Coordinates of C-alpha atoms in Angstrom, one line a residue:
X1 CA 0.1 -0.1 -0.3
X2 CA 1.8 3.6 -1.1
X3 CA 2.0 6.6 0.8
X4 CA -1.8 7.6 -0.1
X5 CA -3.8 5.4 0.6
X6 CA -6.2 5.0 3.4
X7 CA -5.4 3.8 6.6
X8 CA -6.9 0.5 7.1
X9 CA -9.5 1.7 9.2
X10 CA -10.8 5.2 6.9
X11 CA -11.9 2.8 4.6
X12 CA -14.0 0.4 7.3
X13 CA -16.2 4.0 8.0
X14 CA -16.3 4.5 4.4
X15 CA -18.1 1.8 3.7
X16 CA -20.1 1.7 7.0
X17 CA -21.2 5.8 5.8
X18 CA -23.1 4.1 2.8
X19 CA -26.5 4.1 3.4
X20 CA -29.0 1.5 1.7
X21 CA -30.8 2.4 -0.9
X22 CA -34.9 2.2 -0.6
X23 CA -34.9 1.5 2.3
X24 CA -38.3 1.0 3.6
X25 CA -39.5 -0.1 0.2
X26 CA -37.6 -2.9 0.1
X27 CA -38.0 -4.4 3.8
X28 CA -41.9 -3.8 2.5
X29 CA -40.8 -5.6 -0.4
X30 CA -39.3 -8.7 0.8
X31 CA -42.1 -8.6 3.4
X32 CA -39.9 -9.8 5.9
X33 CA -41.0 -12.6 8.6
X34 CA -40.1 -13.8 12.3
X35 CA -37.6 -17.0 11.2
X36 CA -37.0 -17.1 7.4
X37 CA -33.5 -17.1 5.3
X38 CA -32.4 -14.6 4.0
X39 CA -29.7 -14.1 1.2
X40 CA -27.7 -10.5 0.6
X41 CA -26.5 -11.7 -2.9
X42 CA -24.0 -8.0 -2.8
X43 CA -23.3 -7.1 1.2
X44 CA -21.4 -4.5 0.9
X45 CA -20.8 -2.6 3.6
X46 CA -24.2 -4.7 4.7
X47 CA -26.4 -2.1 4.6
X48 CA -29.1 -3.7 3.5
X49 CA -28.6 -7.1 5.8
X50 CA -28.5 -5.5 9.4
X51 CA -32.0 -3.7 8.5
X52 CA -33.6 -7.8 6.4
X53 CA -32.2 -9.0 10.3
X54 CA -33.4 -6.3 12.6
X55 CA -36.7 -6.6 10.6
X56 CA -37.9 -9.8 12.7
X57 CA -37.4 -11.5 15.3
X58 CA -34.7 -14.8 14.7
X59 CA -33.4 -13.5 11.1
X60 CA -30.9 -15.5 9.2
X61 CA -28.8 -13.9 6.2
X62 CA -26.7 -15.6 4.2
X63 CA -24.9 -12.3 3.3
X64 CA -22.5 -12.6 -0.2
X65 CA -20.2 -10.1 -2.8
X66 CA -17.1 -11.2 -4.1
X67 CA -15.2 -7.6 -2.6
X68 CA -12.4 -8.6 0.2
X69 CA -12.9 -5.2 1.6
X70 CA -16.5 -4.7 1.5
X71 CA -16.8 -8.1 2.8
X72 CA -14.3 -7.4 5.9
X73 CA -16.2 -4.3 5.8
X74 CA -19.6 -6.3 6.5
X75 CA -17.8 -8.5 8.7
X76 CA -18.0 -5.5 12.0
X77 CA -20.6 -4.3 11.2
X78 CA -23.1 -7.6 11.3
X79 CA -21.0 -8.8 13.9
X80 CA -23.7 -8.2 17.2
X81 CA -25.6 -10.8 14.5
X82 CA -23.2 -13.3 15.4
X83 CA -24.7 -17.2 14.1
X84 CA -27.5 -15.7 12.5
X85 CA -25.1 -14.7 10.1
X86 CA -23.6 -16.8 7.4
X87 CA -20.1 -14.7 4.5
X88 CA -19.7 -16.1 1.9
X89 CA -18.0 -14.4 -1.0
X90 CA -18.7 -15.3 -3.9
X91 CA -19.6 -13.2 -7.7
X92 CA -23.6 -13.8 -7.5
X93 CA -23.6 -15.2 -10.8
X94 CA -20.8 -18.0 -10.0
X95 CA -22.6 -18.4 -6.1
X96 CA -24.3 -22.1 -5.9
X97 CA -27.6 -21.9 -5.2
X98 CA -29.5 -24.2 -2.0
X99 CA -33.3 -25.1 -4.7
X100 CA -35.7 -23.6 -2.2
X101 CA -33.7 -22.6 0.3
X102 CA -34.7 -19.2 0.9
X103 CA -38.0 -16.0 2.1
X104 CA -36.4 -12.9 0.3
X105 CA -33.3 -12.7 -2.3
X106 CA -32.0 -9.3 -2.5
X107 CA -29.2 -7.5 -5.0
X108 CA -28.1 -3.7 -4.7
X109 CA -26.4 -3.7 -8.3
X110 CA -25.3 0.0 -7.4
X111 CA -21.9 0.5 -7.5
X112 CA -20.6 1.5 -2.9
X113 CA -19.1 4.6 -2.8
X114 CA -15.8 3.0 -0.8
X115 CA -15.3 1.7 -4.8
X116 CA -15.1 5.8 -6.4
X117 CA -13.6 7.3 -2.8
X118 CA -11.0 5.0 -2.7
X119 CA -8.9 5.9 -5.7
X120 CA -6.9 2.6 -6.1
X121 CA -9.1 0.6 -6.8
X122 CA -9.7 3.0 -10.4
X123 CA -13.6 3.3 -10.8
X124 CA -13.0 6.9 -10.7
X125 CA -11.3 9.6 -12.3
X126 CA -11.7 11.9 -10.1
X127 CA -8.2 11.5 -8.7
X128 CA -5.6 9.9 -10.7
X129 CA -5.1 5.4 -10.3
X130 CA -4.4 3.1 -11.7
X131 CA -7.0 1.3 -14.4
X132 CA -7.8 -1.7 -12.5
X133 CA -11.9 -1.8 -12.1
X134 CA -11.9 -4.7 -10.7
X135 CA -14.6 -6.3 -7.9
X136 CA -12.9 -9.3 -7.5
X137 CA -9.3 -8.6 -7.2
X138 CA -8.7 -12.0 -7.0
X139 CA -9.0 -12.4 -11.5
X140 CA -7.1 -10.9 -13.7
X141 CA -8.6 -8.5 -16.5
X142 CA -8.2 -5.6 -15.8
X143 CA -9.6 -1.8 -17.8
X144 CA -6.4 -1.0 -18.8
X145 CA -5.9 -3.8 -20.0
X146 CA -8.9 -3.2 -21.2
X147 CA -7.9 0.5 -23.1
X148 CA -5.0 -0.3 -24.3
X149 CA -4.4 -3.9 -25.6
X150 CA -8.6 -3.6 -27.4
X151 CA -8.7 -2.6 -30.6
X152 CA -10.8 0.3 -32.1
X153 CA -13.7 -1.4 -33.4
X154 CA -14.3 -3.5 -30.1
X155 CA -14.2 -0.4 -28.1
X156 CA -15.8 2.1 -29.3
X157 CA -17.9 -1.5 -29.5
X158 CA -18.7 -1.4 -25.6
X159 CA -19.0 2.6 -25.2
X160 CA -22.0 2.5 -27.3
X161 CA -23.2 -0.3 -26.0
X162 CA -22.5 -0.5 -22.6
X163 CA -21.6 3.1 -22.2
X164 CA -24.5 4.4 -24.8
X165 CA -21.6 6.5 -25.7
X166 CA -23.0 8.5 -28.5
X167 CA -20.3 9.8 -29.6
X168 CA -17.5 6.2 -29.3
X169 CA -16.3 6.1 -32.0
X170 CA -14.9 8.7 -32.3
X171 CA -13.3 8.6 -28.2
X172 CA -12.0 5.3 -29.0
X173 CA -10.0 6.3 -32.2
X174 CA -8.6 9.2 -29.9
X175 CA -7.4 6.5 -27.6
X176 CA -5.2 3.8 -29.7
X177 CA -4.4 7.2 -31.0
X178 CA -2.8 8.2 -27.6
X179 CA -2.3 4.7 -25.8
X180 CA -1.1 3.3 -23.1
X181 CA -2.1 5.4 -20.5
X182 CA -1.2 4.3 -17.1
X183 CA -3.1 6.3 -14.8
X184 CA -7.8 7.5 -15.1
X185 CA -6.9 10.9 -15.2
X186 CA -5.2 10.1 -17.7
X187 CA -7.6 8.3 -19.4
X188 CA -10.3 11.0 -18.5
X189 CA -8.4 13.9 -19.9
X190 CA -8.2 11.4 -23.4
X191 CA -11.7 10.9 -23.9
X192 CA -12.7 15.0 -22.9
X193 CA -10.1 15.6 -25.6
X194 CA -11.7 13.8 -28.1
X195 CA -15.4 15.7 -28.0
X196 CA -16.2 19.0 -28.9
X197 CA -16.9 22.0 -26.4
X198 CA -20.0 21.7 -25.1
X199 CA -20.3 17.9 -24.6
X200 CA -17.0 19.0 -22.9
X201 CA -18.3 20.8 -20.2
X202 CA -21.8 20.4 -19.9
X203 CA -23.5 19.1 -17.0
X204 CA -21.3 14.9 -17.0
X205 CA -17.9 14.8 -17.5
X206 CA -17.9 12.7 -20.4
X207 CA -15.8 9.7 -19.4
X208 CA -18.3 9.2 -17.9
X209 CA -19.7 6.4 -19.9
X210 CA -16.9 5.7 -20.8
X211 CA -15.7 4.2 -17.3
X212 CA -19.3 2.8 -16.5
X213 CA -18.5 1.1 -19.7
X214 CA -15.5 -0.6 -18.2
X215 CA -16.5 -1.3 -15.5
X216 CA -18.9 -3.3 -16.3
X217 CA -16.8 -4.8 -19.0
X218 CA -13.9 -6.0 -16.2
X219 CA -16.4 -7.2 -14.2
X220 CA -18.5 -9.3 -16.8
X221 CA -21.8 -7.2 -15.5
X222 CA -25.1 -8.0 -17.6
X223 CA -24.0 -11.4 -17.9
X224 CA -23.1 -11.9 -14.7
X225 CA -27.1 -10.1 -13.4
X226 CA -28.4 -12.0 -16.3
X227 CA -27.5 -15.6 -14.9
X228 CA -28.4 -14.5 -11.3
X229 CA -31.3 -14.3 -12.6
X230 CA -31.6 -16.9 -14.2
X231 CA -30.1 -19.0 -11.7
X232 CA -31.9 -17.1 -7.9
X233 CA -36.2 -17.8 -8.5
X234 CA -35.4 -21.8 -7.6
X235 CA -33.2 -20.8 -4.4
X236 CA -36.7 -19.7 -3.4
X237 CA -39.0 -21.2 -1.1
X238 CA -43.2 -21.2 -2.9
X239 CA -43.9 -16.8 -1.8
X240 CA -40.6 -16.0 -0.8
X241 CA -39.7 -12.7 -2.8
X242 CA -37.3 -11.6 -5.0
X243 CA -35.5 -8.2 -5.2
X244 CA -33.2 -6.5 -6.5
X245 CA -32.0 -2.6 -7.1
X246 CA -30.5 -1.1 -10.9
X247 CA -28.9 2.1 -11.6
X248 CA -29.2 2.2 -15.1
X249 CA -31.5 1.4 -17.9
X250 CA -29.3 -1.6 -18.9
X251 CA -29.3 -3.1 -16.6
X252 CA -33.0 -2.6 -15.7
X253 CA -33.4 -3.7 -19.1
X254 CA -32.5 -6.2 -18.0
X255 CA -34.3 -7.2 -14.8
X256 CA -36.9 -6.3 -15.5
X257 CA -37.6 -9.0 -18.5
X258 CA -36.2 -11.3 -16.8
X259 CA -38.0 -11.5 -13.9
X260 CA -40.6 -11.4 -16.2
X261 CA -40.0 -13.7 -18.3
X262 CA -39.5 -16.8 -15.2
X263 CA -43.1 -18.9 -15.2
X264 CA -42.1 -20.1 -11.7
X265 CA -42.4 -15.9 -10.9
X266 CA -44.8 -13.4 -10.5
X267 CA -43.8 -9.9 -10.8
X268 CA -45.0 -7.8 -8.3
X269 CA -44.4 -4.2 -8.8
X270 CA -45.3 -3.2 -12.8
X271 CA -43.1 -0.5 -12.9
X272 CA -40.2 0.1 -10.7
X273 CA -40.2 1.3 -7.2
X274 CA -37.9 4.7 -7.1
X275 CA -37.2 6.7 -4.7
X276 CA -38.7 9.6 -2.8
X277 CA -37.6 13.2 -3.4
X278 CA -37.0 12.8 0.9
X279 CA -34.0 10.4 0.1
X280 CA -33.5 12.0 -2.4
X281 CA -32.3 15.1 0.3
X282 CA -31.0 12.4 2.1
X283 CA -28.8 10.3 -0.3
X284 CA -28.3 11.8 -4.0
X285 CA -27.4 8.1 -4.7
X286 CA -30.5 7.1 -4.0
X287 CA -32.5 9.2 -7.5
X288 CA -31.3 7.1 -10.1
X289 CA -32.6 3.9 -8.2
X290 CA -35.2 1.6 -8.8
X291 CA -36.0 -1.4 -7.2
X292 CA -38.4 -4.2 -8.9
X293 CA -39.9 -7.2 -6.6
X294 CA -41.5 -10.8 -8.1
X295 CA -42.9 -13.1 -5.8
X296 CA -42.1 -17.0 -6.3
X297 CA -45.6 -18.8 -7.4
X298 CA -46.7 -20.8 -4.2
X299 CA -47.5 -23.3 -7.3
X300 CA -45.6 -24.2 -10.9
X301 CA -48.6 -24.9 -12.5
X302 CA -49.8 -21.5 -15.2
X303 CA -51.8 -19.1 -14.4

């Protein structure tokens, strides 16, 4: 760890400060009941998990995350619940879901404030850092590999597909001309220099969508989400519920169609649940959150 890295305690405090989005809506949506068993597939700092554990007596919870730092923070945050919590380090797509075991499954797909505010993880261009972006530090592919090794057409395609970036070809051309890149700020500057001034000084930084695309590709987020939606519902007991919070249109579309197309589920949210103005004022991160909920049918006979 270099001299500029935050102390471990500071990192944990940063995670703990993460407010869970749509807290009441999640607990109501999951219909948490006494003695129920729940899976938080993206435990992060443990905010939602704490709410689930406090919502009813004798609740048991499996807390899962692929990120070692997040899991360490969650263990500290949830320590008081002792044996009621089981911790698992896994990507939710790779998890071996036990059949008909949970009363509720939750996934919050947002990037935590910890990831954005810890420079060395490379998710943000607000600070100079290596181009990393791996949620699971055990994997080999980094954002630097994608930016420096993939060809121009591949880069343009991912910026357009995963970042919904309409200047994708122009940006990809500039990146290939200027590479190799070693830091987040170098890359952000090159992206800004490749777009017209009106775009460069817009409300959203021109690198924002490219960084989103890189994060999705490095962590294979959309494919992982598809796999999770296919596998997780079978782990629900009859009447059990799955709740998924997404933060951009690509994810929300997958969740909407994925839940609707599974015969064993009944969708409970025709439209996604969104944050109130009061919550947005208290937690700006909740502005783009969309919650969708479905219930496993009591029997699998199609209604």
